């Protein structure tokens, strides 16, 4: 391993590829004075934190957040900025230039912090100890990391191993004078923060799994839970953790850091979230097991625990006295490459620059009538994110956002800055962000004490805002363009999915699945059957399936939103209010305050509070309007303290219009399908009658999706005096027109046969009725017969075959013969001369009647035909009528691989004989 160490001096010229080389020290005395500083470092390491980042561009921002969170948790705010800048450059070299994973290790020592950045590309030349190289240009893309290390770090170096290249640097803590670190102004007694009889500091301890193991008396007083009720439960059930844009620290990560300090909320026994300020310290017990000690006070009493902020020095000039870029001075280099990161960095730097307690940044909407909260720091929670405030509202006229403004005491002008209402902030300075004279946003810094800011601070903040306004607007426009492209892609995909189904239930499911979680955390769909019906809750979806039943139960107990046809989203506050009241009642019952039975605390933080948290944010309603009628409402919701972005609401409005049309199309299709099926079912026989001494089986298949009746038909009905009429026919064509003639034929046959007419007379009158239809008439092939079972077990048939495939008779010996002669079909000529034939079925015989959809079944150039059907029938000797019909249908289906394209009907009648009857 080769190591080069430098306490100061200039690095050599880096390689063009951005490789980092071991550094040499350059002395004024010339080359003879060169040496490598390998002095031992004996500092004791008191804490460490490590992370690995993938070789992608976004890893640089993640690494910056990791280092910033770690050092702030250790209380090293004085050196955070330098450490973040150096880490950013070194990680960029590793993941962008070297293209490998980057390992970042933070070590805390008594003197300061040592940070190591390793990549996995060690195959580089190790330079010999020779004359110092010339410093590379600062404008070059590669090598700036080592130049910054030489300029900012107290000590730094490069280590090589066979598998890694490790660049390290050490930042020492500045010497602080002994005495007062921070002090506030003297305040009148009436302006001091209001506390209880004494300030309570809740002390709780959390083990390595995140479970509460200790809970002191002050914690019981602050939050309402006794120690027995809380110990053994995860802290995550009580903590309402803020998710600050640009950082990745969550409750689980914060509990793993050696030290952490900040704001979050604790859900009390009354169902409300109490804002707290906390200080976490990671410790080990006597057995070596790690745990975290958490000190918590009310947020307005944060001064008890809060580490005093540092006062930054003027950074308007670089170390060599040259003027620096004002944007880089304020934001730091490199600047975040995403809008949220840039905005979050802006509010953090603005707060530090004016030594404030909080800061916020709002971006203007396109019409400049509203300001949307996009970043904040130091406020109780992230509840204001994406909330909107009108530009011209409030007694102090928030129109002052167009010009710098200083408010000495917000209690004297309530509502002057709506964003800070209820946060405990007293004084605030706000300045506009303008590009080419157009308002693009507003930046503000606030403090808990009144009178903290003057015009001088307003001018300093305005100067910084002017430096970043163009960069913020450029990033905002880039984000807006990405959102628009994503919205178009989303709407195209949604339209394709909605157009792919005409099923109502599937359309409802698609509507919900497309909105959750892309547009909202949960959604509900109300449908309205007709103008006289009330809205009906048809579908509920949440990204957490365990919460769906709770939300559905909540919505079913409250009145649905009014079906207003006005386009656009409107806020619906009732679900959040009802959910909060239910959670409060549950908590009171748990504590025995409502006179009811008491329960364990788990019920208070169970389904009721979970539901209240799920629907506690902003809820909006969008009408589903199709064909100038409100057919339902789409309800979108966010969890507690969250708001919708305007771009998301506009996208949801576009989706609701498409979904409404798809839902109405599905409704119309369902109605027409139901009508069609009802009419088709009316054309089918009501049932097959039971005939003593004869087995009858019918199989009917109509061609076409959704069709129950086609051009083929059958019928079997009693005539009287022990006789039964049977018919099987085929109308020219398929579909509704053929089905109309089918209905005419079937009903006419029954009516004429029961008048006592013979078979030929029945068919002749039916022929006249078909011809009377005129242009709607279609020719018809028909096999009609009358059957009379005989006492000897046989059956006598009188058959007329008018242009239909001839019936086949299967004898007991396996021979197959035709049972009728062909005669002219119906619906073509007026004067028909038909005759009937008599056939006697002996016991064991089968009469098979089919339509041409069976005999004309094709596979390429092959056709089943009459001979093929006869061959299949010869294999059916001894089978029942049902088995014969099933075998014929199976043979037809297997004859070709394609689905049948013609209607098919099979009528099988078998005379079992007296001795075979059951």
JSON list of C-alpha atoms in Angstrom, two decimals, residues 626-808:
[
{"chain": "A", "resi": 626, "resn": "UNK", "atom": "CA", "xyz": [-70.20, 11.53, -19.29]},
{"chain": "A", "resi": 627, "resn": "UNK", "atom": "CA", "xyz": [-72.69, 12.66, -21.93]},
{"chain": "A", "resi": 628, "resn": "UNK", "atom": "CA", "xyz": [-73.64, 15.73, -19.87]},
{"chain": "A", "resi": 629, "resn": "UNK", "atom": "CA", "xyz": [-74.60, 13.63, -16.85]},
{"chain": "A", "resi": 630, "resn": "UNK", "atom": "CA", "xyz": [-72.83, 13.02, -13.54]},
{"chain": "A", "resi": 631, "resn": "UNK", "atom": "CA", "xyz": [-72.43, 9.25, -13.32]},
{"chain": "A", "resi": 632, "resn": "UNK", "atom": "CA", "xyz": [-70.23, 9.23, -10.21]},
{"chain": "A", "resi": 633, "resn": "UNK", "atom": "CA", "xyz": [-67.37, 10.80, -8.26]},
{"chain": "A", "resi": 634, "resn": "UNK", "atom": "CA", "xyz": [-63.69, 9.98, -7.95]},
{"chain": "A", "resi": 635, "resn": "UNK", "atom": "CA", "xyz": [-62.35, 10.69, -4.45]},
{"chain": "A", "resi": 636, "resn": "UNK", "atom": "CA", "xyz": [-58.59, 11.00, -3.94]},
{"chain": "A", "resi": 637, "resn": "UNK", "atom": "CA", "xyz": [-56.93, 11.26, -0.55]},
{"chain": "A", "resi": 638, "resn": "UNK", "atom": "CA", "xyz": [-53.60, 11.80, 1.15]},
{"chain": "A", "resi": 639, "resn": "UNK", "atom": "CA", "xyz": [-52.47, 10.70, 4.64]},
{"chain": "A", "resi": 640, "resn": "UNK", "atom": "CA", "xyz": [-52.19, 13.07, 7.58]},
{"chain": "A", "resi": 641, "resn": "UNK", "atom": "CA", "xyz": [-50.85, 16.57, 6.85]},
{"chain": "A", "resi": 642, "resn": "UNK", "atom": "CA", "xyz": [-50.20, 16.01, 3.13]},
{"chain": "A", "resi": 643, "resn": "UNK", "atom": "CA", "xyz": [-51.51, 18.04, 0.21]},
{"chain": "A", "resi": 644, "resn": "UNK", "atom": "CA", "xyz": [-51.89, 17.54, -3.52]},
{"chain": "A", "resi": 645, "resn": "UNK", "atom": "CA", "xyz": [-49.77, 19.35, -6.06]},
{"chain": "A", "resi": 646, "resn": "UNK", "atom": "CA", "xyz": [-51.69, 21.32, -8.64]},
{"chain": "A", "resi": 647, "resn": "UNK", "atom": "CA", "xyz": [-50.05, 19.34, -11.46]},
{"chain": "A", "resi": 648, "resn": "UNK", "atom": "CA", "xyz": [-51.32, 16.11, -9.89]},
{"chain": "A", "resi": 649, "resn": "UNK", "atom": "CA", "xyz": [-54.86, 17.50, -9.60]},
{"chain": "A", "resi": 650, "resn": "UNK", "atom": "CA", "xyz": [-54.83, 18.58, -13.24]},
{"chain": "A", "resi": 651, "resn": "UNK", "atom": "CA", "xyz": [-53.64, 15.12, -14.27]},
{"chain": "A", "resi": 652, "resn": "UNK", "atom": "CA", "xyz": [-56.34, 13.53, -12.10]},
{"chain": "A", "resi": 653, "resn": "UNK", "atom": "CA", "xyz": [-58.96, 15.74, -13.77]},
{"chain": "A", "resi": 654, "resn": "UNK", "atom": "CA", "xyz": [-57.87, 14.54, -17.22]},
{"chain": "A", "resi": 655, "resn": "UNK", "atom": "CA", "xyz": [-57.96, 10.95, -16.02]},
{"chain": "A", "resi": 656, "resn": "UNK", "atom": "CA", "xyz": [-61.45, 11.40, -14.51]},
{"chain": "A", "resi": 657, "resn": "UNK", "atom": "CA", "xyz": [-62.84, 12.56, -17.87]},
{"chain": "A", "resi": 658, "resn": "UNK", "atom": "CA", "xyz": [-61.46, 9.50, -19.64]},
{"chain": "A", "resi": 659, "resn": "UNK", "atom": "CA", "xyz": [-62.53, 7.18, -16.84]},
{"chain": "A", "resi": 660, "resn": "UNK", "atom": "CA", "xyz": [-66.06, 8.62, -16.82]},
{"chain": "A", "resi": 661, "resn": "UNK", "atom": "CA", "xyz": [-66.50, 7.94, -20.53]},
{"chain": "A", "resi": 662, "resn": "UNK", "atom": "CA", "xyz": [-65.11, 4.41, -20.16]},
{"chain": "A", "resi": 663, "resn": "UNK", "atom": "CA", "xyz": [-67.40, 3.74, -17.18]},
{"chain": "A", "resi": 664, "resn": "UNK", "atom": "CA", "xyz": [-70.44, 5.03, -19.07]},
{"chain": "A", "resi": 665, "resn": "UNK", "atom": "CA", "xyz": [-69.52, 2.92, -22.11]},
{"chain": "A", "resi": 666, "resn": "UNK", "atom": "CA", "xyz": [-69.27, -0.12, -19.86]},
{"chain": "A", "resi": 667, "resn": "UNK", "atom": "CA", "xyz": [-72.69, 0.70, -18.41]},
{"chain": "A", "resi": 668, "resn": "UNK", "atom": "CA", "xyz": [-74.29, 1.05, -21.84]},
{"chain": "A", "resi": 669, "resn": "UNK", "atom": "CA", "xyz": [-72.65, -2.15, -23.04]},
{"chain": "A", "resi": 670, "resn": "UNK", "atom": "CA", "xyz": [-73.86, -4.03, -19.97]},
{"chain": "A", "resi": 671, "resn": "UNK", "atom": "CA", "xyz": [-77.42, -2.76, -20.49]},
{"chain": "A", "resi": 672, "resn": "UNK", "atom": "CA", "xyz": [-77.47, -3.67, -24.16]},
{"chain": "A", "resi": 673, "resn": "UNK", "atom": "CA", "xyz": [-75.92, -7.05, -23.47]},
{"chain": "A", "resi": 674, "resn": "UNK", "atom": "CA", "xyz": [-78.59, -7.79, -20.86]},
{"chain": "A", "resi": 675, "resn": "UNK", "atom": "CA", "xyz": [-81.35, -6.76, -23.30]},
{"chain": "A", "resi": 676, "resn": "UNK", "atom": "CA", "xyz": [-79.83, -8.85, -26.09]},
{"chain": "A", "resi": 677, "resn": "UNK", "atom": "CA", "xyz": [-79.46, -11.90, -23.88]},
{"chain": "A", "resi": 678, "resn": "UNK", "atom": "CA", "xyz": [-83.04, -11.58, -22.63]},
{"chain": "A", "resi": 679, "resn": "UNK", "atom": "CA", "xyz": [-84.38, -11.39, -26.19]},
{"chain": "A", "resi": 680, "resn": "UNK", "atom": "CA", "xyz": [-82.22, -14.27, -27.32]},
{"chain": "A", "resi": 681, "resn": "UNK", "atom": "CA", "xyz": [-83.31, -16.46, -24.43]},
{"chain": "A", "resi": 682, "resn": "UNK", "atom": "CA", "xyz": [-86.91, -15.82, -25.45]},
{"chain": "A", "resi": 683, "resn": "UNK", "atom": "CA", "xyz": [-86.17, -17.50, -28.79]},
{"chain": "A", "resi": 684, "resn": "UNK", "atom": "CA", "xyz": [-84.98, -20.72, -27.17]},
{"chain": "A", "resi": 685, "resn": "UNK", "atom": "CA", "xyz": [-87.35, -23.49, -26.11]},
{"chain": "A", "resi": 686, "resn": "UNK", "atom": "CA", "xyz": [-88.38, -23.20, -22.47]},
{"chain": "A", "resi": 687, "resn": "UNK", "atom": "CA", "xyz": [-87.13, -26.72, -21.82]},
{"chain": "A", "resi": 688, "resn": "UNK", "atom": "CA", "xyz": [-86.98, -30.26, -23.10]},
{"chain": "A", "resi": 689, "resn": "UNK", "atom": "CA", "xyz": [-90.06, -32.30, -22.12]},
{"chain": "A", "resi": 690, "resn": "UNK", "atom": "CA", "xyz": [-89.73, -35.77, -20.65]},
{"chain": "A", "resi": 691, "resn": "UNK", "atom": "CA", "xyz": [-91.01, -38.47, -23.03]},
{"chain": "A", "resi": 692, "resn": "UNK", "atom": "CA", "xyz": [-91.78, -41.90, -21.65]},
{"chain": "A", "resi": 693, "resn": "UNK", "atom": "CA", "xyz": [-89.91, -44.57, -23.57]},
{"chain": "A", "resi": 694, "resn": "UNK", "atom": "CA", "xyz": [-87.63, -42.17, -25.49]},
{"chain": "A", "resi": 695, "resn": "UNK", "atom": "CA", "xyz": [-84.28, -40.62, -24.53]},
{"chain": "A", "resi": 696, "resn": "UNK", "atom": "CA", "xyz": [-83.73, -37.12, -25.88]},
{"chain": "A", "resi": 697, "resn": "UNK", "atom": "CA", "xyz": [-80.54, -35.01, -25.81]},
{"chain": "A", "resi": 698, "resn": "UNK", "atom": "CA", "xyz": [-79.94, -31.59, -27.38]},
{"chain": "A", "resi": 699, "resn": "UNK", "atom": "CA", "xyz": [-76.65, -29.68, -27.80]},
{"chain": "A", "resi": 700, "resn": "UNK", "atom": "CA", "xyz": [-76.80, -26.13, -29.16]},
{"chain": "A", "resi": 701, "resn": "UNK", "atom": "CA", "xyz": [-73.87, -23.77, -29.94]},
{"chain": "A", "resi": 702, "resn": "UNK", "atom": "CA", "xyz": [-74.42, -20.28, -31.39]},
{"chain": "A", "resi": 703, "resn": "UNK", "atom": "CA", "xyz": [-71.51, -18.74, -33.30]},
{"chain": "A", "resi": 704, "resn": "UNK", "atom": "CA", "xyz": [-70.21, -15.31, -32.28]},
{"chain": "A", "resi": 705, "resn": "UNK", "atom": "CA", "xyz": [-69.19, -13.87, -28.92]},
{"chain": "A", "resi": 706, "resn": "UNK", "atom": "CA", "xyz": [-72.13, -13.06, -26.67]},
{"chain": "A", "resi": 707, "resn": "UNK", "atom": "CA", "xyz": [-74.70, -14.78, -28.89]},
{"chain": "A", "resi": 708, "resn": "UNK", "atom": "CA", "xyz": [-77.06, -17.29, -27.33]},
{"chain": "A", "resi": 709, "resn": "UNK", "atom": "CA", "xyz": [-79.23, -17.73, -30.43]},
{"chain": "A", "resi": 710, "resn": "UNK", "atom": "CA", "xyz": [-78.21, -17.76, -34.09]},
{"chain": "A", "resi": 711, "resn": "UNK", "atom": "CA", "xyz": [-79.57, -19.03, -37.37]},
{"chain": "A", "resi": 712, "resn": "UNK", "atom": "CA", "xyz": [-79.80, -22.64, -36.19]},
{"chain": "A", "resi": 713, "resn": "UNK", "atom": "CA", "xyz": [-82.66, -23.71, -33.94]},
{"chain": "A", "resi": 714, "resn": "UNK", "atom": "CA", "xyz": [-84.37, -26.74, -32.51]},
{"chain": "A", "resi": 715, "resn": "UNK", "atom": "CA", "xyz": [-87.61, -27.53, -30.68]},
{"chain": "A", "resi": 716, "resn": "UNK", "atom": "CA", "xyz": [-89.32, -30.45, -28.99]},
{"chain": "A", "resi": 717, "resn": "UNK", "atom": "CA", "xyz": [-92.86, -30.02, -27.70]},
{"chain": "A", "resi": 718, "resn": "UNK", "atom": "CA", "xyz": [-96.00, -32.02, -26.94]},
{"chain": "A", "resi": 719, "resn": "UNK", "atom": "CA", "xyz": [-98.79, -31.92, -29.54]},
{"chain": "A", "resi": 720, "resn": "UNK", "atom": "CA", "xyz": [-101.43, -33.97, -27.78]},
{"chain": "A", "resi": 721, "resn": "UNK", "atom": "CA", "xyz": [-102.76, -37.53, -27.62]},
{"chain": "A", "resi": 722, "resn": "UNK", "atom": "CA", "xyz": [-99.30, -38.85, -26.74]},
{"chain": "A", "resi": 723, "resn": "UNK", "atom": "CA", "xyz": [-97.63, -37.31, -29.79]},
{"chain": "A", "resi": 724, "resn": "UNK", "atom": "CA", "xyz": [-94.62, -34.97, -29.70]},
{"chain": "A", "resi": 725, "resn": "UNK", "atom": "CA", "xyz": [-93.41, -32.61, -32.36]},
{"chain": "A", "resi": 726, "resn": "UNK", "atom": "CA", "xyz": [-89.71, -32.10, -32.99]},
{"chain": "A", "resi": 727, "resn": "UNK", "atom": "CA", "xyz": [-87.87, -29.79, -35.35]},
{"chain": "A", "resi": 728, "resn": "UNK", "atom": "CA", "xyz": [-84.34, -28.77, -36.20]},
{"chain": "A", "resi": 729, "resn": "UNK", "atom": "CA", "xyz": [-83.65, -26.04, -38.75]},
{"chain": "A", "resi": 730, "resn": "UNK", "atom": "CA", "xyz": [-81.13, -23.62, -40.17]},
{"chain": "A", "resi": 731, "resn": "UNK", "atom": "CA", "xyz": [-81.90, -20.06, -41.30]},
{"chain": "A", "resi": 732, "resn": "UNK", "atom": "CA", "xyz": [-79.66, -18.55, -43.95]},
{"chain": "A", "resi": 733, "resn": "UNK", "atom": "CA", "xyz": [-76.97, -16.42, -42.21]},
{"chain": "A", "resi": 734, "resn": "UNK", "atom": "CA", "xyz": [-76.14, -15.75, -38.57]},
{"chain": "A", "resi": 735, "resn": "UNK", "atom": "CA", "xyz": [-76.68, -13.04, -36.02]},
{"chain": "A", "resi": 736, "resn": "UNK", "atom": "CA", "xyz": [-79.77, -11.00, -35.08]},
{"chain": "A", "resi": 737, "resn": "UNK", "atom": "CA", "xyz": [-81.47, -11.08, -38.52]},
{"chain": "A", "resi": 738, "resn": "UNK", "atom": "CA", "xyz": [-81.26, -14.85, -38.70]},
{"chain": "A", "resi": 739, "resn": "UNK", "atom": "CA", "xyz": [-82.43, -15.09, -35.07]},
{"chain": "A", "resi": 740, "resn": "UNK", "atom": "CA", "xyz": [-85.58, -13.10, -35.98]},
{"chain": "A", "resi": 741, "resn": "UNK", "atom": "CA", "xyz": [-86.59, -15.71, -38.57]},
{"chain": "A", "resi": 742, "resn": "UNK", "atom": "CA", "xyz": [-85.68, -18.41, -36.03]},
{"chain": "A", "resi": 743, "resn": "UNK", "atom": "CA", "xyz": [-88.25, -16.98, -33.61]},
{"chain": "A", "resi": 744, "resn": "UNK", "atom": "CA", "xyz": [-90.89, -16.81, -36.31]},
{"chain": "A", "resi": 745, "resn": "UNK", "atom": "CA", "xyz": [-90.29, -20.43, -37.35]},
{"chain": "A", "resi": 746, "resn": "UNK", "atom": "CA", "xyz": [-90.25, -21.90, -33.84]},
{"chain": "A", "resi": 747, "resn": "UNK", "atom": "CA", "xyz": [-93.42, -20.18, -32.65]},
{"chain": "A", "resi": 748, "resn": "UNK", "atom": "CA", "xyz": [-95.27, -20.86, -35.94]},
{"chain": "A", "resi": 749, "resn": "UNK", "atom": "CA", "xyz": [-94.39, -24.58, -35.76]},
{"chain": "A", "resi": 750, "resn": "UNK", "atom": "CA", "xyz": [-95.83, -24.95, -32.28]},
{"chain": "A", "resi": 751, "resn": "UNK", "atom": "CA", "xyz": [-98.99, -23.06, -33.14]},
{"chain": "A", "resi": 752, "resn": "UNK", "atom": "CA", "xyz": [-99.70, -24.90, -36.43]},
{"chain": "A", "resi": 753, "resn": "UNK", "atom": "CA", "xyz": [-98.83, -28.35, -35.12]},
{"chain": "A", "resi": 754, "resn": "UNK", "atom": "CA", "xyz": [-101.22, -27.99, -32.18]},
{"chain": "A", "resi": 755, "resn": "UNK", "atom": "CA", "xyz": [-104.02, -27.11, -34.65]},
{"chain": "A", "resi": 756, "resn": "UNK", "atom": "CA", "xyz": [-103.90, -30.75, -35.77]},
{"chain": "A", "resi": 757, "resn": "UNK", "atom": "CA", "xyz": [-102.35, -30.10, -39.17]},
{"chain": "A", "resi": 758, "resn": "UNK", "atom": "CA", "xyz": [-100.16, -32.72, -40.79]},
{"chain": "A", "resi": 759, "resn": "UNK", "atom": "CA", "xyz": [-96.44, -32.21, -41.20]},
{"chain": "A", "resi": 760, "resn": "UNK", "atom": "CA", "xyz": [-96.58, -31.10, -44.87]},
{"chain": "A", "resi": 761, "resn": "UNK", "atom": "CA", "xyz": [-99.43, -28.66, -44.11]},
{"chain": "A", "resi": 762, "resn": "UNK", "atom": "CA", "xyz": [-97.49, -27.17, -41.20]},
{"chain": "A", "resi": 763, "resn": "UNK", "atom": "CA", "xyz": [-94.42, -26.54, -43.36]},
{"chain": "A", "resi": 764, "resn": "UNK", "atom": "CA", "xyz": [-96.43, -25.12, -46.27]},
{"chain": "A", "resi": 765, "resn": "UNK", "atom": "CA", "xyz": [-98.09, -22.52, -44.01]},
{"chain": "A", "resi": 766, "resn": "UNK", "atom": "CA", "xyz": [-94.69, -21.70, -42.44]},
{"chain": "A", "resi": 767, "resn": "UNK", "atom": "CA", "xyz": [-93.31, -21.19, -45.96]},
{"chain": "A", "resi": 768, "resn": "UNK", "atom": "CA", "xyz": [-96.06, -18.64, -46.67]},
{"chain": "A", "resi": 769, "resn": "UNK", "atom": "CA", "xyz": [-95.36, -16.81, -43.39]},
{"chain": "A", "resi": 770, "resn": "UNK", "atom": "CA", "xyz": [-91.65, -16.51, -44.25]},
{"chain": "A", "resi": 771, "resn": "UNK", "atom": "CA", "xyz": [-92.40, -15.17, -47.73]},
{"chain": "A", "resi": 772, "resn": "UNK", "atom": "CA", "xyz": [-94.78, -12.61, -46.22]},
{"chain": "A", "resi": 773, "resn": "UNK", "atom": "CA", "xyz": [-91.77, -11.02, -44.44]},
{"chain": "A", "resi": 774, "resn": "UNK", "atom": "CA", "xyz": [-90.71, -9.52, -47.77]},
{"chain": "A", "resi": 775, "resn": "UNK", "atom": "CA", "xyz": [-87.21, -8.11, -47.74]},
{"chain": "A", "resi": 776, "resn": "UNK", "atom": "CA", "xyz": [-86.64, -9.48, -44.26]},
{"chain": "A", "resi": 777, "resn": "UNK", "atom": "CA", "xyz": [-87.41, -13.04, -45.36]},
{"chain": "A", "resi": 778, "resn": "UNK", "atom": "CA", "xyz": [-84.65, -15.65, -45.50]},
{"chain": "A", "resi": 779, "resn": "UNK", "atom": "CA", "xyz": [-84.71, -19.17, -46.81]},
{"chain": "A", "resi": 780, "resn": "UNK", "atom": "CA", "xyz": [-84.88, -21.93, -44.23]},
{"chain": "A", "resi": 781, "resn": "UNK", "atom": "CA", "xyz": [-83.93, -25.60, -44.16]},
{"chain": "A", "resi": 782, "resn": "UNK", "atom": "CA", "xyz": [-86.08, -27.57, -41.76]},
{"chain": "A", "resi": 783, "resn": "UNK", "atom": "CA", "xyz": [-86.49, -31.12, -40.53]},
{"chain": "A", "resi": 784, "resn": "UNK", "atom": "CA", "xyz": [-89.88, -31.51, -38.89]},
{"chain": "A", "resi": 785, "resn": "UNK", "atom": "CA", "xyz": [-91.45, -34.64, -37.48]},
{"chain": "A", "resi": 786, "resn": "UNK", "atom": "CA", "xyz": [-94.01, -36.09, -35.14]},
{"chain": "A", "resi": 787, "resn": "UNK", "atom": "CA", "xyz": [-93.17, -38.94, -32.79]},
{"chain": "A", "resi": 788, "resn": "UNK", "atom": "CA", "xyz": [-95.48, -41.40, -31.01]},
{"chain": "A", "resi": 789, "resn": "UNK", "atom": "CA", "xyz": [-94.00, -43.94, -28.56]},
{"chain": "A", "resi": 790, "resn": "UNK", "atom": "CA", "xyz": [-95.55, -47.42, -29.02]},
{"chain": "A", "resi": 791, "resn": "UNK", "atom": "CA", "xyz": [-96.58, -49.99, -26.42]},
{"chain": "A", "resi": 792, "resn": "UNK", "atom": "CA", "xyz": [-94.08, -52.54, -27.78]},
{"chain": "A", "resi": 793, "resn": "UNK", "atom": "CA", "xyz": [-91.19, -50.21, -26.92]},
{"chain": "A", "resi": 794, "resn": "UNK", "atom": "CA", "xyz": [-90.68, -48.81, -30.39]},
{"chain": "A", "resi": 795, "resn": "UNK", "atom": "CA", "xyz": [-91.46, -45.29, -31.62]},
{"chain": "A", "resi": 796, "resn": "UNK", "atom": "CA", "xyz": [-93.24, -44.24, -34.79]},
{"chain": "A", "resi": 797, "resn": "UNK", "atom": "CA", "xyz": [-91.97, -41.10, -36.56]},
{"chain": "A", "resi": 798, "resn": "UNK", "atom": "CA", "xyz": [-93.50, -39.11, -39.41]},
{"chain": "A", "resi": 799, "resn": "UNK", "atom": "CA", "xyz": [-90.77, -36.91, -40.93]},
{"chain": "A", "resi": 800, "resn": "UNK", "atom": "CA", "xyz": [-90.59, -34.09, -43.52]},
{"chain": "A", "resi": 801, "resn": "UNK", "atom": "CA", "xyz": [-87.08, -32.99, -44.55]},
{"chain": "A", "resi": 802, "resn": "UNK", "atom": "CA", "xyz": [-87.29, -29.63, -46.37]},
{"chain": "A", "resi": 803, "resn": "UNK", "atom": "CA", "xyz": [-83.79, -28.99, -47.72]},
{"chain": "A", "resi": 804, "resn": "UNK", "atom": "CA", "xyz": [-82.12, -29.97, -44.42]},
{"chain": "A", "resi": 805, "resn": "UNK", "atom": "CA", "xyz": [-79.27, -32.46, -43.87]},
{"chain": "A", "resi": 806, "resn": "UNK", "atom": "CA", "xyz": [-80.92, -35.89, -43.77]},
{"chain": "A", "resi": 807, "resn": "UNK", "atom": "CA", "xyz": [-81.49, -37.52, -40.37]},
{"chain": "A", "resi": 808, "resn": "UNK", "atom": "CA", "xyz": [-79.38, -40.65, -39.68]}
]
